Amino acid sequence: MSSLFQTYARYPLAFVKGQGSWLWDDKGNKYLDFMSGLAVTNLGHAPKKVSDKLKEQIDTLWHTSNLFIVPKQEEAAQKLAEVAQADAVFFCNSGAEANEAAIKLARRYFQKVKGEERYEIVTLGKSFHGRTLATLTATGQDKVKEGFLPLPAGFVTVPPNDIRAIEDAVNERTAAVMIEMVQAEGGVYPLDETYAKQIEQLCRDKGILLIVDEVQTGMGRTGAWFAHHRYGLKPDIFTVAKGVASGFPAGAMLGREYLKEAFIAGSHATTFGGTPLASSAIIATIETMQEDDLPQHAAKIGELLAGELRKELGDHPFVQEVRGLGLLIGIECTGPVGDLVLEGQKRGLLFVTAGPNVIRLLPNLYVSEEEVHQAVNLLTSIIQEKVPTHSV
Ligand SMILES: *Cc1c(COP(=O)(O)O)cnc(C)c1O
């Protein structure tokens, strides 16, 4: 009997080793990993440069406190701000915590700097922003809210792809609109470009903040350092976590210069944010990505993957659409795909779902052309052999 709260429906697989795109289980079986720990191990498993830097840091210094200057944290902030084109960084430990910081910063900016009683955050249906009370309230999916009443006030969710719905929701209490550039958990829906631009313009016109949740899209996955770069947006605040430190737990909230005065000493804090260890992992991740021009590679190999999937599966009656951005790809099917995930595991290919009918592929950003072909071949044979065409 496990001593854990049973909060996860776990697959009966236990991995004990990983290298690059590959994982090994406790029975010695090998798997091609096209989920990357849910968009976390973006540099593959045990990336050498990050692991070397972490080992060095482990022998030097783990933790002091944010009561002191943390030189590695300063360095990580500078590097992250540079590649993200942001002005200020707050380090934390997870995506939900980064989004909490974003929500708090937006509220405090209006209430303390602008002297306006604005607090409401408008979010989109199908969105996912985390599991803390505030971020699950912000999330546009009812299933994460069940049994957790009362929910905090100050959140409004509107249907996606309807700019009028946002216009109608914005009022004198609105502080921000919060979006994902690709709704990943919700089914891998990249936001329509015109709609995204309209949201930004609306925020400018109304004098409210645009928050972009880049927790899953962040750091190279979509073929740019951040997905909003591909859309040409300039959010006031954005967040990152999953891929920011190659699997070391870390998150960050980034913002523009004018927001700096909203957070002063004592406004917000977290014990483990930006420790020398976490900061080393972040620095090494960014340096590695820069050296290898990884966002560029992700864009190129992402196109190959989406193209191959369309070529091999586009005509199959079970497959409705292949969509995504860079190496965040969804395959919308006409029926449930849960069993295909299990079949993949049997055949040595790991992938996940995004909602009941969508297969989600999240390979690491170094994935090779050969591995892409291997995965597409496996997935194609699984769908051809396991989905009886008469049932679709
Ligand atoms: C995973 C995810 C989160 C939550 O991140 P945690 O680290 O699990 O708290 C928030 N937003 C998006 C878009 C995510 O994909």
PDB file of N, CA and C and ligand atoms in Angstrom, residues 38 93-99 128-132 135 180 182 184-185 213-217 239 241-242 250 360, ligand 1:
ATOM      1  N   LEU A  38       5.833  16.331 -19.113  1.00  0.00           N
ATOM      2  CA  LEU A  38       4.858  17.417 -19.358  1.00  0.00           C
ATOM      3  C   LEU A  38       5.548  18.756 -19.613  1.00  0.00           C
ATOM      4  N   ASN A  93       8.796  28.768  -7.413  1.00  0.00           N
ATOM      5  CA  ASN A  93       9.105  27.344  -7.548  1.00  0.00           C
ATOM      6  C   ASN A  93       8.206  26.550  -8.484  1.00  0.00           C
ATOM      7  N   SER A  94       7.147  27.165  -8.986  1.00  0.00           N
ATOM      8  CA  SER A  94       6.218  26.397  -9.818  1.00  0.00           C
ATOM      9  C   SER A  94       5.404  27.338 -10.682  1.00  0.00           C
ATOM     10  N   GLY A  95       4.629  26.745 -11.588  1.00  0.00           N
ATOM     11  CA  GLY A  95       3.785  27.528 -12.470  1.00  0.00           C
ATOM     12  C   GLY A  95       2.658  28.236 -11.722  1.00  0.00           C
ATOM     13  N   ALA A  96       2.006  27.485 -10.853  1.00  0.00           N
ATOM     14  CA  ALA A  96       0.907  28.080 -10.091  1.00  0.00           C
ATOM     15  C   ALA A  96       1.419  29.252  -9.266  1.00  0.00           C
ATOM     16  N   GLU A  97       2.572  29.074  -8.674  1.00  0.00           N
ATOM     17  CA  GLU A  97       3.130  30.134  -7.825  1.00  0.00           C
ATOM     18  C   GLU A  97       3.525  31.359  -8.664  1.00  0.00           C
ATOM     19  N   ALA A  98       3.994  31.120  -9.874  1.00  0.00           N
ATOM     20  CA  ALA A  98       4.328  32.235 -10.760  1.00  0.00           C
ATOM     21  C   ALA A  98       3.052  32.996 -11.142  1.00  0.00           C
ATOM     22  N   ASN A  99       1.978  32.247 -11.428  1.00  0.00           N
ATOM     23  CA  ASN A  99       0.716  32.904 -11.775  1.00  0.00           C
ATOM     24  C   ASN A  99       0.118  33.639 -10.579  1.00  0.00           C
ATOM     25  N   PHE A 128      -5.822  26.772 -18.496  1.00  0.00           N
ATOM     26  CA  PHE A 128      -5.322  26.133 -17.274  1.00  0.00           C
ATOM     27  C   PHE A 128      -4.246  27.016 -16.677  1.00  0.00           C
ATOM     28  N   HIS A 129      -4.402  27.375 -15.407  1.00  0.00           N
ATOM     29  CA  HIS A 129      -3.436  28.271 -14.781  1.00  0.00           C
ATOM     30  C   HIS A 129      -2.851  27.745 -13.467  1.00  0.00           C
ATOM     31  N   GLY A 130      -3.276  26.546 -13.023  1.00  0.00           N
ATOM     32  CA  GLY A 130      -2.660  26.000 -11.815  1.00  0.00           C
ATOM     33  C   GLY A 130      -3.677  25.483 -10.814  1.00  0.00           C
ATOM     34  N   ARG A 131      -3.178  25.014  -9.678  1.00  0.00           N
ATOM     35  CA  ARG A 131      -4.023  24.306  -8.712  1.00  0.00           C
ATOM     36  C   ARG A 131      -4.116  24.978  -7.339  1.00  0.00           C
ATOM     37  N   THR A 132      -3.505  26.133  -7.165  1.00  0.00           N
ATOM     38  CA  THR A 132      -3.742  26.861  -5.912  1.00  0.00           C
ATOM     39  C   THR A 132      -5.147  27.449  -5.996  1.00  0.00           C
ATOM     40  N   THR A 135      -5.371  30.257  -8.635  1.00  0.00           N
ATOM     41  CA  THR A 135      -5.112  29.855 -10.024  1.00  0.00           C
ATOM     42  C   THR A 135      -6.125  28.822 -10.521  1.00  0.00           C
ATOM     43  N   GLU A 180      -3.257  32.147 -22.239  1.00  0.00           N
ATOM     44  CA  GLU A 180      -2.138  31.322 -22.723  1.00  0.00           C
ATOM     45  C   GLU A 180      -2.074  31.523 -24.233  1.00  0.00           C
ATOM     46  N   VAL A 182      -0.930  29.295 -26.336  1.00  0.00           N
ATOM     47  CA  VAL A 182      -1.480  28.014 -26.778  1.00  0.00           C
ATOM     48  C   VAL A 182      -2.147  27.395 -25.558  1.00  0.00           C
ATOM     49  N   ALA A 184      -2.801  24.729 -23.682  1.00  0.00           N
ATOM     50  CA  ALA A 184      -2.157  23.421 -23.790  1.00  0.00           C
ATOM     51  C   ALA A 184      -2.967  22.320 -23.119  1.00  0.00           C
ATOM     52  N   GLU A 185      -3.186  22.450 -21.801  1.00  0.00           N
ATOM     53  CA  GLU A 185      -3.976  21.439 -21.081  1.00  0.00           C
ATOM     54  C   GLU A 185      -5.384  21.358 -21.648  1.00  0.00           C
ATOM     55  N   ASP A 213       0.340  33.536 -19.588  1.00  0.00           N
ATOM     56  CA  ASP A 213       0.820  32.353 -18.868  1.00  0.00           C
ATOM     57  C   ASP A 213       1.623  31.509 -19.857  1.00  0.00           C
ATOM     58  N   GLU A 214       2.946  31.558 -19.717  1.00  0.00           N
ATOM     59  CA  GLU A 214       3.835  30.794 -20.613  1.00  0.00           C
ATOM     60  C   GLU A 214       4.461  29.620 -19.869  1.00  0.00           C
ATOM     61  N   VAL A 215       3.748  29.118 -18.858  1.00  0.00           N
ATOM     62  CA  VAL A 215       4.304  28.038 -18.038  1.00  0.00           C
ATOM     63  C   VAL A 215       4.608  26.796 -18.879  1.00  0.00           C
ATOM     64  N   GLN A 216       3.725  26.503 -19.840  1.00  0.00           N
ATOM     65  CA  GLN A 216       3.977  25.325 -20.688  1.00  0.00           C
ATOM     66  C   GLN A 216       4.656  25.689 -22.008  1.00  0.00           C
ATOM     67  N   THR A 217       4.351  26.875 -22.523  1.00  0.00           N
ATOM     68  CA  THR A 217       4.893  27.294 -23.815  1.00  0.00           C
ATOM     69  C   THR A 217       6.295  27.892 -23.697  1.00  0.00           C
ATOM     70  N   THR A 239       4.587  34.564 -17.271  1.00  0.00           N
ATOM     71  CA  THR A 239       5.091  33.599 -16.300  1.00  0.00           C
ATOM     72  C   THR A 239       5.724  32.414 -17.007  1.00  0.00           C
ATOM     73  N   ALA A 241       7.709  28.379 -16.005  1.00  0.00           N
ATOM     74  CA  ALA A 241       8.075  27.432 -14.939  1.00  0.00           C
ATOM     75  C   ALA A 241       8.576  26.124 -15.557  1.00  0.00           C
ATOM     76  N   LYS A 242       7.651  25.359 -16.138  1.00  0.00           N
ATOM     77  CA  LYS A 242       7.972  23.976 -16.506  1.00  0.00           C
ATOM     78  C   LYS A 242       9.380  23.788 -17.087  1.00  0.00           C
ATOM     79  N   ALA A 250      11.491  25.166 -10.508  1.00  0.00           N
ATOM     80  CA  ALA A 250      11.682  26.612 -10.507  1.00  0.00           C
ATOM     81  C   ALA A 250      10.598  27.265 -11.351  1.00  0.00           C
ATOM     82  N   ARG A 360      -1.380  14.634 -27.181  1.00  0.00           N
ATOM     83  CA  ARG A 360      -0.450  15.772 -27.081  1.00  0.00           C
ATOM     84  C   ARG A 360       0.977  15.267 -27.143  1.00  0.00           C
TER      85      ARG A 360
HETATM   86  C1  LIG B   1       1.395  23.274 -15.744  1.00  0.00           C
HETATM   87  C2  LIG B   1       0.793  24.604 -15.915  1.00  0.00           C
HETATM   88  C3  LIG B   1       0.547  25.449 -14.814  1.00  0.00           C
HETATM   89  C4  LIG B   1       0.785  25.002 -13.388  1.00  0.00           C
HETATM   90  O1  LIG B   1       2.130  24.766 -13.134  1.00  0.00           O
HETATM   91  P1  LIG B   1       2.573  23.982 -11.798  1.00  0.00           P
HETATM   92  O2  LIG B   1       4.062  24.048 -11.814  1.00  0.00           O
HETATM   93  O3  LIG B   1       2.016  22.604 -11.893  1.00  0.00           O
HETATM   94  O4  LIG B   1       1.975  24.733 -10.658  1.00  0.00           O
HETATM   95  C5  LIG B   1       0.041  26.712 -15.054  1.00  0.00           C
HETATM   96  N1  LIG B   1      -0.218  27.134 -16.309  1.00  0.00           N
HETATM   97  C6  LIG B   1       0.014  26.362 -17.391  1.00  0.00           C
HETATM   98  C7  LIG B   1      -0.268  26.901 -18.746  1.00  0.00           C
HETATM   99  C8  LIG B   1       0.508  25.075 -17.237  1.00  0.00           C
HETATM  100  O5  LIG B   1       0.705  24.288 -18.309  1.00  0.00           O
END
